Coordinates of C-alpha atoms in Angstrom, one line a residue:
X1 CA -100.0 -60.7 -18.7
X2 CA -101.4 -59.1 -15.8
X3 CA -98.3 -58.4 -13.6
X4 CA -97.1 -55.1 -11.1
X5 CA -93.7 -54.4 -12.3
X6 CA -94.5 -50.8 -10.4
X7 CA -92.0 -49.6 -7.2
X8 CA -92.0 -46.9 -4.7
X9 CA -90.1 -44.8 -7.0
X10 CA -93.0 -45.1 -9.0
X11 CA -95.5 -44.4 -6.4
X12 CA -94.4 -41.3 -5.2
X13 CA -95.3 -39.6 -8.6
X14 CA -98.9 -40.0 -6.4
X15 CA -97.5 -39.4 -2.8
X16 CA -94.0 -37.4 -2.8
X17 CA -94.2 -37.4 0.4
X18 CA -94.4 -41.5 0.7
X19 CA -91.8 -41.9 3.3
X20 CA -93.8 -40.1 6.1
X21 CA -96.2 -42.8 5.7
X22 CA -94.2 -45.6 6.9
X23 CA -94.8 -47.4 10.5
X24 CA -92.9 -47.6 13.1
X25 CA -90.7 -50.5 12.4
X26 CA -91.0 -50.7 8.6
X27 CA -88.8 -49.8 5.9
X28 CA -90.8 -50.1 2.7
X29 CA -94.8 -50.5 2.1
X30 CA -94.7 -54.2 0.6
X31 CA -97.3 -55.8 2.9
X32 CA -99.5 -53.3 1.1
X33 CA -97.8 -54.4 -2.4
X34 CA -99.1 -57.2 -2.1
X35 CA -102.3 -56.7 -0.7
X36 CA -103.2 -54.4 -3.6
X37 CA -102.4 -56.9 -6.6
X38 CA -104.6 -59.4 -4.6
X39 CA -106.9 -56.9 -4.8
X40 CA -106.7 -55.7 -8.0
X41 CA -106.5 -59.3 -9.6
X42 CA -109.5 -60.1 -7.6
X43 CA -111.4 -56.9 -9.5
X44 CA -110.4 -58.4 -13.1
X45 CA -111.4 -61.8 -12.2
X46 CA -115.1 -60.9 -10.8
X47 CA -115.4 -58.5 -13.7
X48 CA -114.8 -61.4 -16.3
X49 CA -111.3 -60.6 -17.4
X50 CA -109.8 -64.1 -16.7
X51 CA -107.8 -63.8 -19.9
X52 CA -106.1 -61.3 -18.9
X53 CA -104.0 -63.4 -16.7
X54 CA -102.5 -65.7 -19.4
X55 CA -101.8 -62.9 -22.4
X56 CA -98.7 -63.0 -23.9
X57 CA -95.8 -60.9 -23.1
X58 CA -93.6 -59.9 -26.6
X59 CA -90.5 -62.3 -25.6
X60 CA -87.1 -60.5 -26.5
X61 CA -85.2 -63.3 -25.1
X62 CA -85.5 -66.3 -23.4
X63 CA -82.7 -67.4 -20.9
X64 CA -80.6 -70.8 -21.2
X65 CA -77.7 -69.8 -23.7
X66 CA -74.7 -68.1 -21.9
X67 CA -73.1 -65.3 -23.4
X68 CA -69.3 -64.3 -23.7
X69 CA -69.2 -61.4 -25.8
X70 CA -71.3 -58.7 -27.6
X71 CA -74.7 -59.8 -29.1
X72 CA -77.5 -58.5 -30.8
X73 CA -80.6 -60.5 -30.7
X74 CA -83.0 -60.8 -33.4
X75 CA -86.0 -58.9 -34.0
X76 CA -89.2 -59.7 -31.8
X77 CA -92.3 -60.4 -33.7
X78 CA -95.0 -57.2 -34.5
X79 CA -96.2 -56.0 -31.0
X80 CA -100.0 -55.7 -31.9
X81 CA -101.1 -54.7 -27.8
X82 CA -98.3 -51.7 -27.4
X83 CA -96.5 -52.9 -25.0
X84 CA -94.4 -49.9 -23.3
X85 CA -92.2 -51.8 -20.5
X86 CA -89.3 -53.5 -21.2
X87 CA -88.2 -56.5 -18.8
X88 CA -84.8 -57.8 -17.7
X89 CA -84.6 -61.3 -15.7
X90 CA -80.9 -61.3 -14.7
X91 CA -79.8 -65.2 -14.4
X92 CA -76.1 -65.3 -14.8
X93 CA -73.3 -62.1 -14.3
X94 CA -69.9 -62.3 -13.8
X95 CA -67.2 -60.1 -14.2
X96 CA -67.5 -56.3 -15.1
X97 CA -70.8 -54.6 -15.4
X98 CA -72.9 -55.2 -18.8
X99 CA -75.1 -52.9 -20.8
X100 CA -78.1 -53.9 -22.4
X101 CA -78.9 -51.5 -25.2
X102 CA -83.0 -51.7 -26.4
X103 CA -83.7 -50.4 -30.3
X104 CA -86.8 -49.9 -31.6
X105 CA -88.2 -50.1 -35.2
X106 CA -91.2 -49.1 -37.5
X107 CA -90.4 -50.7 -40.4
X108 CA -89.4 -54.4 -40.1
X109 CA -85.7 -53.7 -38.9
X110 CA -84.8 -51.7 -42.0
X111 CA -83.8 -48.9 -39.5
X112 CA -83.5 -48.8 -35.6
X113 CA -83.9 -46.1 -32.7
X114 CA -82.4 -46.5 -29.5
X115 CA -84.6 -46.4 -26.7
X116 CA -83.2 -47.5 -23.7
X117 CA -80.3 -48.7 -21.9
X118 CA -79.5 -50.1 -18.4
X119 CA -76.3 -51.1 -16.9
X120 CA -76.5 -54.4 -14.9
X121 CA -73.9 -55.9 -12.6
X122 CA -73.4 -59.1 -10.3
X123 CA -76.0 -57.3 -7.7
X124 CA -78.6 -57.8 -9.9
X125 CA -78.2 -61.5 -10.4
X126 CA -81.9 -63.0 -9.4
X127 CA -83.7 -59.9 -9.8
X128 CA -86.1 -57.9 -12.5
X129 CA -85.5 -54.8 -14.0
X130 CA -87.9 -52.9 -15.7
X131 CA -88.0 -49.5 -17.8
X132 CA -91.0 -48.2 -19.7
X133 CA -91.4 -46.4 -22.7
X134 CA -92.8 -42.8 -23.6
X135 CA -93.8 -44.2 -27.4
X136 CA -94.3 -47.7 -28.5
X137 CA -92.7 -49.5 -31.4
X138 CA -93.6 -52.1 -34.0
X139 CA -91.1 -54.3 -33.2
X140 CA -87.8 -54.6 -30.9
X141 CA -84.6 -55.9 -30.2
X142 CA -81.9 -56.0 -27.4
X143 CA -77.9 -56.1 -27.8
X144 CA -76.1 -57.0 -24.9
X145 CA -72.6 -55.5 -24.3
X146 CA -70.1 -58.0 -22.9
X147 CA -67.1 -56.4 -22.7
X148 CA -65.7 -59.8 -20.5
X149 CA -67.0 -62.0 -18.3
X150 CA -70.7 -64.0 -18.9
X151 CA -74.4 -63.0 -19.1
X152 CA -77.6 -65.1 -19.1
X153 CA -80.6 -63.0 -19.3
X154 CA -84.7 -63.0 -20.7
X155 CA -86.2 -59.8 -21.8
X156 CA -89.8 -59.3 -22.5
X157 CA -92.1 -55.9 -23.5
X158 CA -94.9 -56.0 -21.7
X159 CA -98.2 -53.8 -21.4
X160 CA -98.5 -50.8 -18.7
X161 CA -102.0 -50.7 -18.6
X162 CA -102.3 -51.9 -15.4
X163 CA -99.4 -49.7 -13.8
X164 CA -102.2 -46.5 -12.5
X165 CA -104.3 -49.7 -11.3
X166 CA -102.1 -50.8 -9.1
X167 CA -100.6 -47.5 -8.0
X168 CA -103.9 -45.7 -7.3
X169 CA -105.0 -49.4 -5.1
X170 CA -101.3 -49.5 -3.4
X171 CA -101.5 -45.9 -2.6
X172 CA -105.1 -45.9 -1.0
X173 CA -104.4 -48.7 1.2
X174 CA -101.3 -47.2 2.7
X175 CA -103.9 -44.0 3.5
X176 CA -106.6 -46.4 4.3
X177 CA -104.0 -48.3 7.0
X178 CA -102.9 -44.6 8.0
X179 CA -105.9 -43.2 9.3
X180 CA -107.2 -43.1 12.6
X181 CA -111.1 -41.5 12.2
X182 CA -112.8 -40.5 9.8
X183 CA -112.2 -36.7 9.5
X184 CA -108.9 -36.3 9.4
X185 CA -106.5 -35.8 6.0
X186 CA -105.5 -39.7 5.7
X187 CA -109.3 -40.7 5.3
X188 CA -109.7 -38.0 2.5
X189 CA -106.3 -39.1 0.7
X190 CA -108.1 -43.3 1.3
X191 CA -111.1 -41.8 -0.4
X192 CA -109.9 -39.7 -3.1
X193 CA -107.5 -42.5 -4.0
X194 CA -110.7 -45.0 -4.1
X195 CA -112.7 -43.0 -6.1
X196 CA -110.0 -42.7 -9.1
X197 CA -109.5 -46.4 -8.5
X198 CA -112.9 -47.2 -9.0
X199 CA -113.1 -44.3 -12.3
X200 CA -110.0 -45.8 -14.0
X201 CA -111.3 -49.1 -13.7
X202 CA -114.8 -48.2 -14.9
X203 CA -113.4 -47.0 -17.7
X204 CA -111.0 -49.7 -18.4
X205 CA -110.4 -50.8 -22.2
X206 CA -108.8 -54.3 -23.3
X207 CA -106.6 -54.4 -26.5
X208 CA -106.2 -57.8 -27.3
X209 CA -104.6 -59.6 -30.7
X210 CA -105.4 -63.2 -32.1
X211 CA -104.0 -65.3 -29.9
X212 CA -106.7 -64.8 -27.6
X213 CA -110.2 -65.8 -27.9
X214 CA -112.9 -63.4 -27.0
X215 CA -115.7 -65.6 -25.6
X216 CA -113.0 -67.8 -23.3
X217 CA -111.3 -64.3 -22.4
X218 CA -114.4 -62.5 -20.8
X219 CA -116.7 -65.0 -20.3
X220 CA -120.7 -64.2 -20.4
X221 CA -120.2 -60.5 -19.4
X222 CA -117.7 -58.5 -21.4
X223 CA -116.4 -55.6 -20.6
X224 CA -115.8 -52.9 -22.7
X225 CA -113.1 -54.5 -25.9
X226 CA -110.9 -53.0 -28.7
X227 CA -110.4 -55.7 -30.7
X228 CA -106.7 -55.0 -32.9
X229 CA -106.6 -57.0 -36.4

């Protein structure tokens, strides 16, 4: 599913120096956020990728039973679209801090590799977490380490395609709201960040499994496909 689980963090891997950007008055750029996933779900949309939207995310866990002590869930089903992020919804936390442990395997859970790992406390009740990954697995699962206390959480993988997308639009509207004629070094940042907006999405490929069909995915005018079977 099409969703920005990028951060600032994220975005100064494009603009280190991100913080001299700010206005007077503001503390963090998410009026521009915002503006550039309107913008870039707008792009999909004209261009025919309303499926895009309502793909599913490989569910780890879905929220509703309470845990008490240590648990490993069971493995997720084959991830056919390699998915690379790895999602935390944090619903219930009390007590000491937890540790969610993510494993990775090739070979239908005969053997595991450890991937990841955060530590999440009562501060990050109501909020989303996300990690990504350098090299994608066939399948996953998550144990949760509950050492006392209660946890109620959902974890998902989902794709990252979409992260430079949303960086490279985020990141040329903070030049693009920056500059003040059209000489000077924020108009050629809004430019330069336009132009590998506009290449990266030229050049954009869809993997897609079966769940999906192709006709009510991209309409009368498809886009460039990979099709995994």
């Amino acid at each position: 599913m099409i969703r920005n689980y990028t951060d600032e963090n994220y975005l100064r891997g494009y603009i280190p120096n991100l913080d001299s950007l700010l206005f007077t008055g503001e503390t963090n750029f998410n009026k521009q956020k915002v503006l550039a996933e309107i913008e870039v779900a707008n792009d999909f949309i004209n261009s025919n990728y309303k499926g895009l939207f309502i793909r599913n995310d490989l569910i780890l866990r879905e929220s509703g039973t309470t845990l008490s002590a240590t648990t490993t869930e069971t493995i997720s089903s084959e991830d056919k679209l390699t998915r690379l992020r790895w999602v935390v919804d944090v619903k219930v936390l009390t007590g000491v801090d937890k540790t969610l442990t993510l494993y990775g395997t090739n070979d239908s859970g005969d053997n595991y590799t450890e991937l990841n790992s955060m530590t999440i406390g009562t501060t990050n009740v109501g909020s989303i977490i996300s990690q990504t990954l350098a090299v994608p697995y066939t399948a996953y699962k998550v144990t949760a380490t509950v050492p006392s206390g209660t946890l109620d959480y959902s974890s998902l993988m989902t794709e990252t395609g979409y992260d430079t997308l949303y960086a490279l639009k985020w990141g040329g509207l903070i030049y693009f709201q920056n500059y003040k004629k059209e000489d000077d070094q924020y108009f050629s940042k809004y430019n330069e960040f336009k132009k590998r907006y506009d290449a990266e999405f030229a050049k954009f490929v869809v993997n897609y499994g079966d769940e999906i069909n192709e006709e009510d995915t991209f309409g009368s005018n498809p886009r460039s496909i990979t099709m995994l079977k």
